[in-house]
Each structure stands twice: as C-alpha cells, then as structure tokens.
Amino acid sequence: MPAVPAPRVGDEAELLMSAQAGDAQAAHRLGRLYAQRGDRAAARHWWERAAAGGNIDSAFNLGVWHEKHGSLDEAVTWYELAAGTGDAEAAVNLGTLLLEQRGDLAQARGWYEIAAHAGSRAGARRLALMCEDAGEITAAREWHRKSAVAGDAASAHDAGFLAYCSGDEEETVRWWECAAQASHADSAYCLGLFLQASRDPEGAEAYYRLAAKSEHPGAASQLGGIALSRRDLRTARGWYEQAANAGRLDDQRMAGFVCVELGDPKGASHWFGRGAASGDAESAFNFGLLLIAEFGDLAGGQHWFRQAALAGHHRAAVELGGLLSAAGRRGEAEEWLTDPPPPVWDRPAEPELAARAELASVATGRRGGVPLAVPELTEILGTWDLVTRPLHDHADVIDWLVERSRLHASAVEHLASVRGTLLRPGSGPWPSSGEVEHVLATARELRRRLGLSGAGRGVPSPAQARGVRPPGGRPPA
C-alpha cells in the first residue's frame, strides 16, 4: 500500500472539501493536519470519519488517541479494527494494552502471535518474552532469533543468554556478538565474561572496552583490574572511580586501595569513607586503618572498626579489641577478642571462575528472578579448586574427598553437582538460593576439615592479592 502523503497547511481547504464529500483518505490527512496543530478534538473527529470510511491508519491513530487519554475500551475497539485487517503495529499495541492494563495474558499472546507472524519485530520480541515466562524456552529462543535477525539488539542479548543457559556456546557467542556490535553494552560485557571464562583474556578485554564506551560500570571495573595487574595505577584509578561513581561498593574499595598506592590518602579516605557509609564492612575496616595510620585519628579508627566488627568483620573485631585494651577498657576488649566473628573466604578465585560466577548470577536474575550472589558462587568454585589441587587424576575425586574429610558422600556429590552446573551451564538446572546456601556450608566445612579454612587470617582484599600496599604497612582485610 503506498504511503499516504503528509498533509501541508496549504492543503487544508482542498482536504476539507474532499473529506466532507466522503473521501476517507482526505479525512485521514485532515486529521493529521489538525493533530500537528495540536487540535486533538478536530483530529479525532476527522479520523473517526476516515475510519468509518475504511481507513485503517485512522483506526490505528484513534487507538493511540484513546489509549493516551485513558479511554481504554475505545482504544481496544479501534486497535481491534486495525489489527483485524492485518496491521501488525496495531496488534502489538493491542496486545500490550491487554497485557499491561487488563492482565489478559491469553488475548495479549494471541495478538502478539498475529503481529509476529506478520513479521513484526516488536511482536516477535513480546511473544518471546511471554514464552520465556511460560517456561517455553524452545519457542522463546526461536522468536528471539526472529526479532534479533530483524535488528532487535535486546532480543539478540536474550537469545545469547538462553543459549548460554542451555550450554550452546556457539549460539551464545553469535548472539552476544551481534548485540554487542549494535552497541548493546550488556552483551559486550557478558561476551567479555564468557571469553574470560574461556581463558581468552585478550578477547575479553576487547569486549570490556567496547562495553565501557557505553559507560558500563562492570566493564569499567574489569578494566580497572586489568590495568592494576599491569601496574598502570593511574589508569586503574580512572576505571575504578568510574565504576565506583555508579555505586559499586567493591569498586569504591578498590579505588581507595589504588589511591593508597598512589600516595593519595585524601582520595583513599574519600572512597573508603563512601563504601563504609554505604554499609560495606571491608571498606569500614580499611577506612579505620587509614584514619589511624595516615591521620592519627584513633577515635575515628575505633568507630569504623566497631561498625565493621558489628557487621561480622573478623579483623576489625581483633583490631578493635586491641585498641580498647590499649585504652584500658579491658572488659569490652575481652568481649571482642574472646569471640570475634569467624573469618571468611580468604582466597581470590581464578578469573575464569569469577566470570562463571557472575554469568550465573546474571542468568538467574533475568526476567524478575532473584540473582544468585556472586561472592557465594565464587567461594563454591574456589573451594573445589583449592581442595582438589593436590590431585593429578580427578577420576575418583569425590571418594578421595569423602575419605579425607569424613563428610557424607551425598554432601560432597551435591557440591560437585552445583559446581558442574556453574562451569557447564545446561548440564543441569541452575541451583536455587537455598541450594547455594546448603552447598556453601558444605564447602566451608570441607575446608575446615581439611585444614584450609584460613582461620585467623581474615579476608584479603583484591588489592592485596594483586600486590597493592595498604596504608601504614598493614595488610588490608
């Protein structure tokens, strides 16, 4: 169907005569002319005349007009008239109205199917999301593919994740690369994580840089870590501060450590202070160290040690106990020193394991899900890596661990199963948060029984692992 020419101001008299004579196309164009002037009542009048004469564009416009003005029943009527003739855009709008305003999933899906089969990119995407929510993953992948091929970067991203969750690595790379080249920052970042997990650090860095062009905070954090590993501290600081300004607590802390290494205690104080004020125990502890070592502020240091200790930070409790003891407050000091919070996981995970943990977290958090906690997943993966390191042959690893630890075989098997799912998506369903909690307890007990719990050593920061010196010579927690 040829496009209806846009109306011009000089056409008004001619259009009015034709419209009054029953010309539906002229009435439609006249309605557009009044709409351009802001005369919505006149636009509606002529569109109704045009729609009554069979002009589908006017029926669509009336659907939009009534939807904007809150008269939803009338909007449905006009959209149905347009969509019933095969207007895909009207079908999408009608489906969305029915879904979002009336909660009518069945009718909405029907209109999305009509639009999608008519070649609508938006209809295909909407249908794909409904299929996802219904657990129809095969259908969801197919409709996301169709939308992605038509140029929808968000569907390409989703198609990549559905492929990742099913273990289809070739499809994962294909769709994330497609979306990344269309400037979809999340896809560029996820592809960077995937390449990092696949032991391709150069490829990962390239995609982190692509995501960072869109100011993706996660990509900035990763680039900060890469720069820090190269001892390019000023570049690392820039990246970490970009991520920190997005509210990421880990990066506020890392920005603080880099400022320490650069000899900028004021900068370090700013970032540790921001993290501490946001409730990050690690930042609070290191802020306390900084205040004492660089500014001689014992009261401030004691305050932040206490905040960190109350949040369960082992080293902060020990430092607080020492300060209180030195101040003659032995009773209170004894409370902290006798029963400090237990130390937690104290080893940085391999980069590929950390990347797998983050991908699993993002995958489980999609479509309104509750994302699994990255630190917990990283600890599970890192524990297995640590406890099996002495083995050359992993064929009987479960029996070997059971024999050495005296844990029940089912507990070790469950740990191995969850670890396998995280490393090989699609080999099993993602674990629930309850499963992760249970398996994490097994991992900690396994380390304890094997003498690998790290008790008394506290939690090293990423900066310590990379060789960044803490303020005043103290090792950061």
C-alpha angles and dihedrals in degrees: 000000000000117000116262107245115248113255121247128208092245091056094064099098094045092045091049092053092048093045092050088051090058102264102152095195092051090049089051092051090046089053089052090051092054091045090055089054091050094248095134096169092056091044090054092048095054094041089054089052090048094046091050086055091054102266105149095191089061091050089053092048090050089053089054091044094053093042091055091048094049098247093129099169090058091045090054091050094053095041090051090052092052096039092048089065091054101269100155095194091053089049091053093048091047092049091049093048092049092047100044101033102033104021090230101154097172097054092040091053091049092056092044089053091052091050094045093050088050089059100261112157092201091048092051091050094048090048091048091054092049089051090051092052090049091052093247094136098164091054091043092054091050095051092044088053092052091049091046093050087053089056106268106144093190091058090047087055092049092046087054092053094047088051091048092050090052094048096250100140097173091056090043092058093041096056099037089050090049092051093042091055087053088058096258098155097195091055092049089051094047091048088052090053091047092052090046089052088049091054095251102128095167092053091045092053092051092056093043087057091049091052091045090060085070090047094252104178095210091053090049089053092051092049089050089056092048092050091047092052086056091049090242092141099173093053090045090053092052093052095043092049090051090054092041092054087059087064099258107153096201090055093047087056093046091049086054092053093049090050088054091052090049091052095248106131092169091057090046090049090053095053098039088047093052092049092046092049089053091057101260106149093199092055091046091053094048091044088056091051091049095049091053100039099040105024103026090233103151094168092052092046091050091050094054093042087056093049091050093045092050087053090056103266110155100200092045090055091051093047091046091051090051093050093048091048091051089050091055095252093125098157094058091039091055091055091059097038096046097050111016120168110275118263116254136212107324107182127086112234123236111271093247091054092048089051092052090050092053093047090052090050093051092045093054092045095057122112094016096312124143108256117229113244112263096213091053093048090046091051091051092050093042093049093055090047090051100046095045096045094100091058122097094180115044095185094106098026096133093051089047093052093045091051094048099041101032088223117147111272092234091059093052091044090052090051090050091048095052091045090052092052092051092051097038108034113203094035088099141345117291111267119254121242088254091055091049091052091050094046091046089056088052091050092052093047090048091054091047094052092047092048093247101113095111091226114185095014099090127209117312116217121235086251091059090050089053095044102259110152119232123227117284093007094287116137109244118240 
